[in-house]
Amino acid sequence: MTSQGSDPDEALLADVGRGDPRAVRQLLDRRLPRILALARRMLNDSGEAEDVAQETFLRAWKQARSWQPGAARFDTWLHRVALNLCRDRLRRRRDVVMAEPPEQADPGPRPDAGVLGREVSHRVEAALAALPARQREAIVLCHHQGLGNIEAAALMQVSVEALEGLLGRGRRALKAALADLTRDAG
Amino acid sequence: MSEMSLSRDRFLALAEAYGGDIARWPEPEREAARALLLQDPQGLGHHLEAAAALDRLLDLAPAGAVDAALLGRLVSTAPRPAASARRWIAGLGAALGLGVSAMAGVTVGVVLAGHDREDLSADALIAATVDGGDSADSLEEPAAS
């Protein structure tokens, strides 16, 4: 969970830089779903998530020819770019939210609570979206993206201890918001 | 290497932060955590299971599916082979084209040598010169009729 190791994308990225269309497709197959998922869970908006994923890879294409191996893993670099784009969008949302508050999904239990599938998925999504941005970021990076604590802390520019604090507070809030569901899931 | 010890409080803090799967906890603390769990499988196991229940719910947060249009846009904007490589490929294509044309020309010449020119239609001659690979057939048909 904590080791960075060698970069599994290094050779593929070199081929992308040389314009190999098969490498482009392979890299997208490998990394695009991860970046899209990161943006989707950070922004709670599929359209904006697509925009972020697209912008992230457009920047990656520019980097591909001049990529310096050893500086950072490509996956980490992608996460950093995507996270910054998400943060920009969240900041812009905060700037306009005072004028016209957007409709938000109700994170509380519904009369038909207990229905599985999409209903539960929406509840979880809404609870995640209701978290403070830094707590959500910590949970998405560590739980959903599967990053190690050192890597996630570095991306968030906090200490590992601070990351654990964010994770703990975030998960406690989620547990409270989804208490009826965690009992079912347990 | 001496085994690292772990307090119960730290175990609970790790479960609260990283969830119910010890394999996803920080690597240096996993072994000690498993050892502690063996000492109190019921008490600590209960906390792990509660954390795992939240993990399972978190997994249900929509991840979004990759849309074909997005994939198409990204593929179309990806780096292309360098200009020199493209020129080389274009040159190879042109050379192959010339070769095919030359082959077609030779074929026409050979066939014409064996047939009376007046037996060949103008269409067959054009087809033989342009189509290359089909030239022999195109020439043979009118000659045989």
XYZ file of C-alpha atoms in Angstrom:
331
model
C 0.000 0.000 0.000
C 2.854 2.365 0.583
C 5.513 1.442 -1.933
C 5.780 3.302 -5.203
C 7.971 0.809 -7.089
C 8.818 1.111 -10.784
C 6.378 2.723 -13.162
C 4.242 0.117 -14.978
C 3.233 2.733 -17.575
C 6.730 3.875 -18.516
C 7.264 1.759 -21.640
C 3.709 2.269 -22.820
C 4.017 6.006 -22.418
C 7.177 6.029 -24.526
C 5.252 4.259 -27.304
C 2.422 6.774 -26.954
C 4.985 9.542 -27.361
C 6.134 7.933 -30.618
C 2.556 7.999 -31.892
C 1.795 4.285 -31.639
C -2.034 4.062 -31.851
C -2.125 0.664 -30.147
C -0.240 2.077 -27.163
C -2.664 5.000 -26.998
C -5.599 2.626 -26.848
C -3.900 0.401 -24.274
C -3.043 3.338 -22.034
C -6.600 4.637 -22.238
C -7.999 1.192 -21.448
C -5.726 1.003 -18.434
C -5.996 4.510 -16.998
C -9.065 6.339 -18.324
C -11.642 4.442 -16.199
C -9.620 5.205 -13.051
C -9.376 8.900 -13.790
C -13.019 9.100 -14.811
C -14.036 7.379 -11.562
C -11.882 9.752 -9.534
C -13.490 12.794 -11.153
C -16.993 11.314 -10.953
C -16.716 10.690 -7.223
C -15.048 14.001 -6.515
C -17.530 16.079 -8.515
C -20.710 13.999 -8.321
C -21.436 14.992 -11.925
C -20.836 12.689 -14.893
C -20.593 15.492 -17.483
C -18.017 17.431 -15.507
C -16.158 14.198 -14.783
C -15.842 13.530 -18.520
C -14.535 17.051 -19.066
C -11.915 16.554 -16.368
C -10.874 13.158 -17.747
C -10.574 14.597 -21.240
C -8.509 17.574 -20.111
C -6.270 15.300 -18.036
C -5.425 13.097 -21.010
C -4.983 16.042 -23.372
C -2.281 17.206 -20.974
C -0.879 13.695 -20.827
C -0.532 13.601 -24.611
C 1.516 16.816 -24.436
C 3.748 15.242 -21.790
C 4.157 11.890 -23.502
C 7.042 12.842 -25.829
C 9.060 14.524 -23.092
C 8.161 12.282 -20.127
C 11.066 11.970 -17.702
C 11.076 8.490 -16.125
C 11.830 8.312 -12.430
C 10.438 11.681 -11.403
C 6.935 10.417 -10.623
C 4.805 7.493 -11.600
C 2.567 8.351 -14.527
C -0.525 7.229 -12.615
C 0.398 9.587 -9.775
C 0.928 12.398 -12.269
C -2.497 11.721 -13.815
C -4.099 11.778 -10.384
C -2.416 15.075 -9.553
C -3.615 16.728 -12.755
C -7.149 15.352 -12.408
C -7.347 16.325 -8.740
C -6.264 19.882 -9.496
C -8.876 20.137 -12.228
C -11.525 18.819 -9.822
C -10.453 21.276 -7.128
C -10.721 24.149 -9.635
C -14.261 23.118 -10.496
C -15.260 22.686 -6.861
C -13.847 26.141 -6.114
C -15.841 27.669 -8.968
C -18.977 25.939 -7.681
C -18.403 27.458 -4.247
C -18.131 30.879 -5.853
C -21.545 30.627 -7.497
C -23.363 28.558 -4.897
C -24.327 31.609 -2.842
C -26.220 33.180 -5.716
C -28.263 30.103 -6.547
C -27.881 26.993 -4.396
C -27.910 23.882 -6.597
C -30.354 21.111 -5.961
C -28.794 18.377 -3.903
C -29.868 14.824 -3.445
C -31.335 14.148 -0.029
C -28.816 12.008 1.848
C -31.388 10.882 4.409
C -33.305 7.649 4.280
C -36.273 7.547 1.928
C -39.647 6.018 2.663
C -38.730 3.034 0.527
C -35.298 2.549 2.179
C -34.185 -1.040 1.882
C -34.514 -1.119 -1.891
C -31.120 -2.187 -3.186
C -29.147 -1.345 -6.283
C -29.481 2.155 -7.647
C -31.277 3.489 -4.635
C -28.415 2.536 -2.333
C -25.906 3.761 -4.855
C -27.583 7.185 -4.923
C -27.605 7.324 -1.145
C -23.900 6.571 -0.958
C -23.139 9.063 -3.698
C -25.102 11.791 -1.924
C -23.444 11.069 1.419
C -20.016 11.191 -0.202
C -20.883 14.452 -1.944
C -22.028 15.962 1.362
C -18.618 15.438 2.996
C -16.165 18.329 3.268
C -14.040 18.275 0.106
C -10.802 17.248 1.837
C -12.428 14.293 3.588
C -14.028 13.181 0.345
C -10.692 13.513 -1.444
C -8.940 11.368 1.167
C -11.585 8.627 0.962
C -11.711 8.619 -2.833
C -7.921 8.444 -3.122
C -7.394 5.733 -0.501
C -10.530 3.631 -0.754
C -11.713 3.995 -4.343
C -8.439 4.683 -6.142
C -6.484 2.299 -3.914
C -3.534 4.634 -3.450
C -1.103 4.055 -0.613
C -1.202 6.418 2.349
C 2.135 8.029 1.484
C 1.123 8.624 -2.132
C -2.317 9.959 -1.171
C -0.860 12.229 1.510
C 1.675 13.592 -0.980
C -1.066 14.299 -3.528
C -3.052 16.120 -0.875
C 0.058 17.844 0.453
C -0.606 16.742 4.025
C 1.185 14.441 6.466
C 0.182 10.784 6.739
C -1.205 11.560 10.217
C -3.363 14.347 8.805
C -4.539 12.025 6.036
C -5.590 9.436 8.616
C -7.481 12.125 10.486
C -9.355 13.117 7.336
C -10.116 9.483 6.549
C -11.361 8.783 10.063
C -13.607 11.847 10.219
C -14.932 11.220 6.741
C -15.742 7.577 7.407
C -17.419 8.405 10.728
C -19.622 10.954 8.967
C -20.492 8.443 6.241
C -21.257 5.777 8.797
C -23.667 8.136 10.554
C -25.315 9.234 7.295
C -25.701 5.652 6.106
C -26.375 4.048 9.480
C -29.509 2.287 8.320
C -27.656 0.844 5.330
C -24.528 -0.207 7.222
C -26.736 -2.247 9.520
C -28.201 -3.942 6.431
C -24.766 -4.373 4.870
C -23.273 -5.748 8.099
C 13.496 -8.461 11.910
C 11.612 -7.905 15.161
C 7.852 -7.900 15.006
C 6.322 -4.490 15.475
C 3.712 -4.295 18.247
C 0.445 -2.516 17.812
C -1.875 -1.148 20.473
C -5.575 -1.855 20.455
C -6.276 1.853 20.021
C -4.027 2.001 17.002
C -5.737 -1.059 15.549
C -9.116 0.638 15.902
C -7.780 3.892 14.443
C -6.429 2.001 11.438
C -9.761 0.249 10.903
C -11.546 3.563 11.111
C -9.209 5.219 8.614
C -8.469 2.451 6.096
C -11.466 0.141 6.460
C -12.055 -3.475 7.306
C -9.477 -5.134 5.061
C -6.085 -5.311 6.773
C -4.466 -5.879 3.368
C -5.316 -2.256 2.577
C -3.717 -0.858 5.731
C -0.205 0.656 5.711
C 2.153 -2.194 4.943
C 4.485 -1.759 7.961
C 1.565 -2.275 10.386
C -0.234 -5.165 8.739
C 1.677 -8.012 10.323
C 1.295 -6.634 13.837
C -2.377 -5.974 13.184
C -2.957 -9.588 12.142
C -1.134 -10.802 15.234
C -3.283 -8.615 17.469
C -6.433 -9.825 15.744
C -5.487 -13.401 16.600
C -5.416 -12.433 20.278
C -8.937 -10.995 20.217
C -10.700 -12.288 17.132
C -14.191 -11.551 18.418
C -13.696 -8.079 19.878
C -11.466 -6.709 17.124
C -13.220 -8.770 14.466
C -16.444 -6.988 15.306
C -14.799 -3.611 14.585
C -13.298 -4.922 11.384
C -16.656 -6.195 10.191
C -18.314 -2.835 10.938
C -15.612 -1.087 8.903
C -15.986 -3.639 6.104
C -19.729 -2.960 5.953
C -18.991 0.681 5.207
C -16.364 -0.391 2.637
C -18.990 -2.405 0.793
C -21.314 0.576 0.695
C -18.551 2.877 -0.517
C -17.919 0.487 -3.386
C -21.431 1.259 -4.602
C -20.655 4.950 -5.248
C -21.012 5.306 -9.036
C -17.721 5.362 -10.902
C -19.040 6.436 -14.313
C -18.639 4.429 -17.494
C -16.239 5.309 -20.287
C -18.306 6.642 -23.143
C -17.365 5.764 -26.743
C -17.488 9.425 -27.772
C -15.011 10.397 -25.033
C -12.729 7.554 -26.040
C -12.951 8.650 -29.684
C -12.063 12.236 -28.821
C -9.046 11.152 -26.817
C -7.799 8.748 -29.481
C -8.163 11.426 -32.162
C -6.103 13.932 -30.155
C -3.334 11.506 -29.142
C 0.201 11.964 -30.459
C 0.797 10.805 -34.035
C 3.988 9.424 -35.500
C 6.657 12.083 -36.064
C 6.675 13.864 -39.453
C 9.762 11.948 -40.595
C 8.058 8.633 -39.824
C 4.922 9.751 -41.660
C 7.043 10.773 -44.679
C 8.751 7.380 -44.605
C 5.388 5.604 -44.467
C 4.038 7.825 -47.266
C 7.160 7.147 -49.337
C 6.791 3.417 -48.789
C 3.170 3.638 -49.906
C 4.130 5.557 -53.046
C 6.878 3.058 -53.839
C 4.455 0.173 -53.445
C 1.981 1.961 -55.713
C 4.629 2.480 -58.359
C 5.642 -1.149 -58.091
C 2.085 -2.324 -58.603
C 1.685 -0.007 -61.588
C 4.933 -1.255 -63.064
C 3.836 -4.845 -62.580
C 0.571 -4.046 -64.286
C 2.437 -2.453 -67.179
C 4.680 -5.481 -67.584
C 1.648 -7.743 -67.499
C -0.063 -5.687 -70.175
C 3.055 -5.856 -72.327
C 3.392 -9.608 -71.929
C -0.245 -10.247 -72.698
C -0.269 -7.858 -75.629
C 2.692 -9.661 -77.087
C 0.680 -12.874 -77.174
C -2.549 -11.421 -78.554
C -3.784 -9.425 -81.447
C -4.225 -5.761 -80.324
C -7.536 -5.526 -82.142
C -9.006 -8.272 -79.913
C -8.644 -6.115 -76.803
C -11.210 -3.602 -75.787
C -10.118 -0.189 -74.522
C -11.862 -0.894 -71.186
C -9.798 -3.987 -70.547
C -6.591 -2.089 -71.199
C -7.541 0.654 -68.767
C -8.628 -1.845 -66.126
C -5.414 -3.774 -66.499
C -3.258 -0.697 -66.076
C -5.181 0.800 -63.163
C -6.220 -2.264 -61.162
C -2.857 -3.961 -61.188
C -3.703 -7.237 -59.428
C -6.725 -7.895 -61.634
C -4.934 -7.027 -64.845
C -4.319 -10.554 -66.051
C -7.962 -11.545 -65.659
C -9.170 -8.373 -67.321
C -6.990 -8.995 -70.310
C -7.607 -12.678 -70.564
C -11.393 -12.371 -70.742
C -11.717 -10.410 -73.976
C -8.923 -12.407 -75.583
C -10.685 -15.663 -74.761
C -14.052 -14.551 -76.166
